[in-house]
Tab-separated table of C-alpha atoms in Angstrom:
chain	number	residue	atom	x	y	z
A	654	MET	CA	135.163	72.432	153.306
A	655	PRO	CA	138.685	73.850	154.584
A	656	ARG	CA	139.081	74.796	157.922
A	657	GLY	CA	139.586	78.377	156.652
A	658	SER	CA	136.173	78.731	155.973
A	659	ALA	CA	132.815	79.912	158.456
A	660	SER	CA	129.284	79.586	158.692
A	661	VAL	CA	126.543	80.453	161.078
A	662	PHE	CA	123.181	80.277	161.414
A	663	ALA	CA	120.783	81.313	164.544
A	664	ILE	CA	116.717	80.920	164.362
A	665	ARG	CA	115.034	81.212	167.067
A	666	LEU	CA	111.005	80.037	165.981
A	667	ALA	CA	107.598	81.542	166.922
A	668	VAL	CA	104.755	80.415	165.610
A	669	ILE	CA	102.814	83.012	163.999
A	670	PRO	CA	99.729	82.976	161.656
A	671	ILE	CA	100.506	83.047	158.077
A	672	THR	CA	99.833	82.797	154.408
A	673	LEU	CA	102.272	80.832	152.073
A	674	PHE	CA	101.634	81.441	148.148
A	675	VAL	CA	102.867	78.214	146.646
A	676	CYS	CA	103.735	77.283	142.927
A	677	GLN	CA	104.662	74.737	140.643
A	678	ARG	CA	107.980	76.093	140.455
A	679	VAL	CA	108.715	75.384	144.148
A	680	PHE	CA	106.982	71.606	144.846
A	681	ALA	CA	103.233	71.346	146.708
A	682	ASN	CA	104.904	70.402	150.033
A	683	PRO	CA	108.011	72.684	150.791
A	684	LEU	CA	110.045	71.714	153.969
A	685	ILE	CA	112.786	73.638	154.122
A	686	TYR	CA	115.307	76.379	152.628
A	687	VAL	CA	118.836	76.119	152.036
A	688	ALA	CA	121.893	78.632	151.449
A	689	ASN	CA	123.329	76.980	149.113
A	690	ASP	CA	127.116	78.649	148.631
A	691	LEU	CA	129.263	77.298	146.515
A	692	ALA	CA	126.368	76.511	144.136
A	693	ASN	CA	125.080	80.016	144.201
A	694	SER	CA	121.515	79.258	144.852
A	695	VAL	CA	118.865	79.325	146.802
A	696	ASP	CA	116.902	75.226	146.951
A	697	ALA	CA	113.585	74.576	148.509
A	698	VAL	CA	113.498	70.691	150.532
A	699	ALA	CA	110.552	68.880	149.977
A	700	ASP	CA	109.456	66.734	153.577
A	701	ASN	CA	110.503	63.477	151.851
A	702	GLY	CA	114.118	65.289	150.695
A	703	SER	CA	114.128	65.277	147.062
A	704	VAL	CA	115.753	68.819	146.629
A	705	THR	CA	114.745	71.399	144.034
A	706	LEU	CA	116.004	74.745	142.831
A	707	LEU	CA	114.625	78.289	144.077
A	708	SER	CA	117.062	80.621	142.993
A	709	THR	CA	120.241	81.488	141.350
A	710	ALA	CA	120.311	84.970	141.476
A	711	VAL	CA	122.723	85.248	144.944
A	712	ASN	CA	126.391	85.466	145.490
A	713	ALA	CA	128.103	83.333	147.639
A	714	PRO	CA	124.665	82.757	149.831
A	715	GLU	CA	125.336	82.538	153.486
A	716	GLY	CA	122.807	83.857	155.475
A	717	ILE	CA	118.976	83.301	155.277
A	718	ALA	CA	115.747	84.285	157.299
A	719	VAL	CA	112.095	84.356	156.831
A	720	ASP	CA	110.424	87.404	157.820
A	721	ALA	CA	106.112	86.669	159.024
A	722	SER	CA	105.014	87.476	155.587
A	723	GLY	CA	107.157	84.212	153.990
A	724	ASN	CA	109.452	86.104	152.093
A	725	LEU	CA	112.907	85.133	152.214
A	726	TYR	CA	115.933	87.063	152.655
A	727	VAL	CA	119.247	85.933	151.856
A	728	ALA	CA	123.309	87.248	152.894
A	729	ASN	CA	125.517	87.362	149.500
A	730	GLN	CA	128.692	87.406	150.874
A	731	PHE	CA	130.690	88.262	147.810
A	732	ASP	CA	128.755	91.469	147.187
A	733	GLY	CA	127.713	92.815	150.373
A	734	THR	CA	124.235	92.812	149.798
A	735	ILE	CA	121.111	91.129	150.974
A	736	SER	CA	118.445	89.961	148.707
A	737	LYS	CA	114.786	89.316	149.014
A	738	ILE	CA	113.647	86.398	147.615
A	739	ASP	CA	109.759	85.758	146.760
A	740	PRO	CA	109.220	81.639	147.589
A	741	SER	CA	106.508	81.440	145.269
A	742	ASP	CA	108.542	81.700	141.920
A	743	GLY	CA	112.248	82.744	142.535
A	744	ASN	CA	112.339	85.890	141.949
A	745	ALA	CA	114.403	87.977	143.989
A	746	SER	CA	115.426	91.860	144.660
A	747	LEU	CA	118.017	93.808	146.198
A	748	PHE	CA	116.767	95.108	149.443
A	749	ALA	CA	119.685	96.422	151.501
A	750	THR	CA	123.270	96.894	150.477
A	751	VAL	CA	125.813	96.141	154.229
A	752	GLY	CA	129.311	95.852	152.835
A	753	GLY	CA	131.769	93.623	154.878
A	754	TYR	CA	130.858	89.552	153.740
A	755	PRO	CA	127.725	89.715	155.435
A	756	HIS	CA	127.209	86.352	157.451
A	757	GLY	CA	124.342	85.206	159.773
A	758	LEU	CA	120.905	87.079	159.785
A	759	ALA	CA	117.984	87.568	162.652
A	760	PHE	CA	115.089	89.240	162.738
A	761	ASP	CA	113.194	91.111	165.784
A	762	GLN	CA	110.025	90.883	166.458
A	763	ALA	CA	109.399	94.758	165.120
A	764	GLY	CA	110.346	93.228	162.117
A	765	ASN	CA	114.163	94.855	161.468
A	766	LEU	CA	116.825	92.652	160.123
A	767	TYR	CA	119.880	92.258	162.286
A	768	VAL	CA	123.439	91.082	159.966
A	769	ALA	CA	126.935	89.430	161.562
A	770	LEU	CA	129.947	91.078	159.598
A	771	GLY	CA	132.167	89.618	159.660
A	772	THR	CA	135.004	91.749	158.266
A	773	SER	CA	134.017	94.841	160.238
A	774	ASP	CA	133.531	93.414	163.656
A	775	THR	CA	129.728	94.756	163.589
A	776	ILE	CA	126.348	93.975	163.325
A	777	LYS	CA	123.677	95.671	161.455
A	778	LYS	CA	120.791	96.736	161.980
A	779	ILE	CA	117.860	97.236	159.007
A	780	THR	CA	114.198	98.491	158.977
A	781	PRO	CA	111.399	97.432	157.239
A	782	SER	CA	111.773	100.383	154.203
A	783	GLY	CA	115.562	99.182	154.085
A	784	GLN	CA	117.525	101.955	155.991
A	785	VAL	CA	120.683	100.385	157.670
A	786	SER	CA	122.241	101.174	160.889
A	787	THR	CA	124.989	99.970	163.468
A	788	PHE	CA	123.956	98.348	165.927
A	789	ALA	CA	126.602	96.737	167.689
A	790	SER	CA	130.348	97.470	166.611
A	791	GLY	CA	134.089	95.728	168.304
A	792	LEU	CA	133.150	92.012	168.335
A	793	ASP	CA	135.520	89.640	167.292
A	794	LEU	CA	134.343	88.062	163.693
A	795	PRO	CA	130.407	87.800	164.608
A	796	ILE	CA	129.377	85.154	161.939
A	797	ALA	CA	126.079	84.186	163.304
A	798	LEU	CA	122.755	85.577	165.058
A	799	ALA	CA	119.654	84.485	167.880
A	800	PHE	CA	116.744	86.250	169.950
A	801	ASP	CA	115.912	84.763	172.704
A	802	ALA	CA	111.696	85.628	173.657
A	803	GLN	CA	112.569	88.483	175.584
A	804	GLY	CA	114.548	89.961	172.651
A	805	ASN	CA	118.105	89.849	173.551
A	806	LEU	CA	120.330	88.528	170.702
A	807	PHE	CA	123.001	86.513	171.083
A	808	VAL	CA	126.093	86.358	168.994
A	809	ALA	CA	128.862	83.738	168.018
A	810	ASN	CA	132.018	85.143	167.617
A	811	TYR	CA	134.017	82.895	165.674
A	812	ASN	CA	137.356	84.164	166.747
A	813	GLY	CA	136.628	84.450	170.305
A	814	GLU	CA	134.698	81.346	170.288
A	815	ASP	CA	132.355	83.503	172.798
A	816	ILE	CA	128.969	83.803	172.660
A	817	VAL	CA	128.087	87.265	173.419
A	818	GLU	CA	124.822	88.712	174.665
A	819	ILE	CA	123.325	91.891	173.780
A	820	GLU	CA	119.730	93.883	175.091
A	821	PRO	CA	117.991	96.100	173.895
A	822	ASN	CA	119.923	98.616	174.987
A	823	GLY	CA	122.947	97.844	173.694
A	824	SER	CA	124.430	96.383	176.838
A	825	GLU	CA	126.961	93.693	176.042
A	826	SER	CA	127.586	90.721	178.567
A	827	VAL	CA	129.537	87.213	177.574
A	828	PHE	CA	127.036	83.942	177.928
A	829	ALA	CA	129.503	81.229	177.591
A	830	THR	CA	133.309	81.039	176.791
A	831	ASP	CA	136.173	78.882	175.633
A	832	LEU	CA	133.822	77.570	172.417
A	833	VAL	CA	135.339	75.411	169.616
A	834	TYR	CA	134.459	77.742	166.843
A	835	PRO	CA	131.039	78.257	167.448
A	836	GLY	CA	128.360	78.650	164.623
A	837	GLY	CA	125.153	77.755	164.216
A	838	LEU	CA	122.548	79.248	166.872
A	839	LEU	CA	119.182	78.428	167.191
A	840	PHE	CA	117.078	78.443	170.697
A	841	ASP	CA	113.953	75.597	171.317
A	842	SER	CA	110.985	76.197	172.773
A	843	ALA	CA	112.173	76.348	176.558
A	844	GLY	CA	114.603	79.149	175.946
A	845	ASN	CA	117.608	76.896	175.298
A	846	LEU	CA	120.154	77.990	173.278
A	847	LEU	CA	121.994	75.276	171.336
A	848	VAL	CA	125.372	75.975	169.185
A	849	GLY	CA	126.693	74.008	166.570
A	850	VAL	CA	130.391	73.815	166.964
A	851	SER	CA	133.222	72.301	164.291
A	852	LEU	CA	136.710	71.098	166.022
A	853	PRO	CA	139.772	71.656	163.190
A	854	GLY	CA	141.707	69.377	160.960
A	855	ALA	CA	139.777	66.895	157.985
A	856	VAL	CA	138.196	64.298	160.435
A	857	HIS	CA	135.516	65.736	161.781
A	858	ASP	CA	133.027	64.094	164.516
A	859	ASP	CA	131.069	67.381	165.209
A	860	SER	CA	128.881	68.563	168.034
A	861	ILE	CA	125.715	70.581	168.764
A	862	LEU	CA	126.076	72.062	172.275
A	863	GLU	CA	123.009	73.432	174.689
A	864	PHE	CA	122.943	75.964	177.129
A	865	SER	CA	120.180	76.357	179.706
A	866	PRO	CA	119.298	79.997	179.897
A	867	ASP	CA	121.458	80.169	183.048
A	868	GLY	CA	124.616	79.025	181.130
A	869	ALA	CA	124.623	75.592	182.731
A	870	GLU	CA	126.471	73.572	178.957
A	871	SER	CA	125.619	69.713	177.882
A	872	VAL	CA	125.891	68.127	174.625
A	873	PHE	CA	122.829	68.122	172.462
A	874	ALA	CA	123.555	65.975	169.700
A	875	THR	CA	127.432	64.396	168.205
A	876	GLY	CA	128.056	62.670	165.117
A	877	LEU	CA	128.457	66.222	162.736
A	878	GLN	CA	130.353	67.253	159.823
A	879	GLY	CA	130.297	71.180	159.917
A	880	PRO	CA	127.265	72.187	161.868
A	881	GLY	CA	125.858	75.292	160.404
A	882	GLY	CA	122.069	75.976	160.260
A	883	MET	CA	119.470	74.953	162.642
A	884	ALA	CA	115.593	75.198	162.512
A	885	PHE	CA	113.110	73.257	164.153
A	886	ASP	CA	110.133	71.756	162.480
A	887	LEU	CA	106.403	71.964	164.138
A	888	SER	CA	107.045	68.427	165.271
A	889	GLY	CA	109.927	68.944	167.197
A	890	ASN	CA	112.613	67.474	164.727
A	891	LEU	CA	116.128	69.402	164.370
A	892	TYR	CA	117.256	70.116	160.505
A	893	VAL	CA	121.052	71.066	160.385
A	894	SER	CA	123.385	71.842	157.514
A	895	ASN	CA	126.280	70.024	157.521
A	896	TRP	CA	128.769	71.867	155.262
A	897	TYR	CA	131.339	69.484	155.346
A	898	SER	CA	129.581	66.574	154.427
A	899	GLY	CA	127.321	68.474	152.018
A	900	THR	CA	124.403	67.537	153.566
A	901	ILE	CA	120.911	68.558	155.951
A	902	SER	CA	120.734	66.607	159.037
A	903	GLU	CA	117.901	65.466	161.056
A	904	ILE	CA	117.493	64.988	164.852
A	905	ASN	CA	114.192	63.406	165.694
A	906	ALA	CA	113.169	64.318	169.599
A	907	SER	CA	114.574	60.815	171.016
A	908	GLY	CA	117.844	62.118	169.632
A	909	THR	CA	118.537	60.317	166.484
A	910	VAL	CA	120.660	61.807	164.022
A	911	SER	CA	119.670	60.788	160.286
A	912	THR	CA	120.615	62.214	156.630
A	913	PHE	CA	117.027	64.111	155.215
A	914	ALA	CA	118.902	65.360	152.014
A	915	SER	CA	121.922	65.590	150.770
A	916	GLY	CA	124.200	66.781	146.969
A	917	PHE	CA	124.815	70.192	147.794
A	918	SER	CA	127.851	72.264	147.836
A	919	ASP	CA	128.653	74.037	151.300
A	920	PRO	CA	125.150	74.921	152.291
A	921	SER	CA	125.126	77.522	154.760
A	922	GLY	CA	122.054	78.856	156.799
A	923	LEU	CA	118.171	76.707	156.462
A	924	VAL	CA	114.823	77.957	157.417
A	925	VAL	CA	112.019	75.530	158.244
A	926	VAL	CA	108.782	76.802	156.366
A	927	PRO	CA	105.186	74.824	157.191
A	928	ASP	CA	102.697	72.385	154.972
A	929	PRO	CA	101.146	75.511	152.353
A	930	SER	CA	97.729	73.528	153.762
A	931	SER	CA	98.308	74.511	157.432
A	932	PRO	CA	97.139	78.179	158.909
A	933	VAL	CA	100.055	78.032	161.494
A	934	SER	CA	103.280	78.111	160.376
A	935	VAL	CA	106.870	78.731	162.281
A	936	PHE	CA	108.538	81.097	161.461
A	937	ALA	CA	110.948	83.973	163.469
A	938	ALA	CA	110.032	86.589	165.406
A	939	GLY	CA	113.987	86.332	165.185
A	940	ALA	CA	114.432	83.926	162.833
A	941	ILE	CA	118.116	83.996	161.289
A	942	CYS	CA	120.795	82.192	159.443
A	943	LEU	CA	124.200	82.047	158.493
A	944	MET	CA	127.410	80.487	157.287
A	945	ARG	CA	130.546	79.747	156.696
A	946	ARG	CA	133.603	81.885	155.384
A	947	ARG	CA	137.024	81.767	153.684
A	948	THR	CA	140.067	82.821	154.888
A	949	HIS	CA	140.881	85.564	152.531
A	950	HIS	CA	137.672	87.305	153.127
A	951	LEU	CA	137.317	87.693	156.966
A	952	LYS	CA	140.452	89.818	156.937
A	953	GLY	CA	142.876	86.304	156.472
A	954	ARG	CA	142.074	85.212	159.814
A	955	GLU	CA	140.844	81.876	159.945
A	956	VAL	CA	137.173	80.980	159.624
A	957	HIS	CA	134.865	77.959	160.075
A	958	GLU	CA	131.667	77.394	158.812
A	959	CYS	CA	127.932	78.649	160.232
């Protein structure tokens, strides 16, 4: 993917009861769903890394999120809409129209969906009934979103190269600065914020940074290829979409990075789903995802991937 693309993702995980209906079309034990941008598809990846097509009723999908009932929500960057997809059969319906090349998605604890719009530098809020309003403005090409346990929204500004924290009352503050093309965002169970960053140029040895709640920065992982969407499974393994290499990486608890799945065309957002035989699933009260943007789509500004 050229340097002028941007993708972002953010997923905050919380354990909540849920029923997930599975049909043969998906597969027996789904693990993650991936927004496969250039292929115009949403794909399901099993726990052995095999990939199955779920839906093609999307338009350059970027961010992806999952609600408490297991429904998938996908940001269609080319037509400015949010699709709702039933994971049991792949059927898609229009949930909301937001315009402005939507990227990152995230749910709050009340079930409202937040959308990062890079072309208008705003965050839109969509109620469960589909009502759209502006939650924040004046950002600098926001592409990834994630909620912390206190309900604060964190936003990755691709052009601003920083992370902004927005409190429920709308107050904004800068959480971290001097980042290189910040992409995916994800909170771990300890409240640390993971941020995917990518270096400019053709050769990529990209990394994931970790920020403690007080803002202390450290390197979480290296050796990635345009990290965007991120999500943990129940065992603590981290999955990361790499838009440059078209792969999904797995980072285990000891920090070892390996290729979990491959063959994607610009993978953006991803979400983890539970084994359907389990009565408990990991779905974020702030689940979020989001991915890349191309230069000519975002006001002519160079963007990288989510």
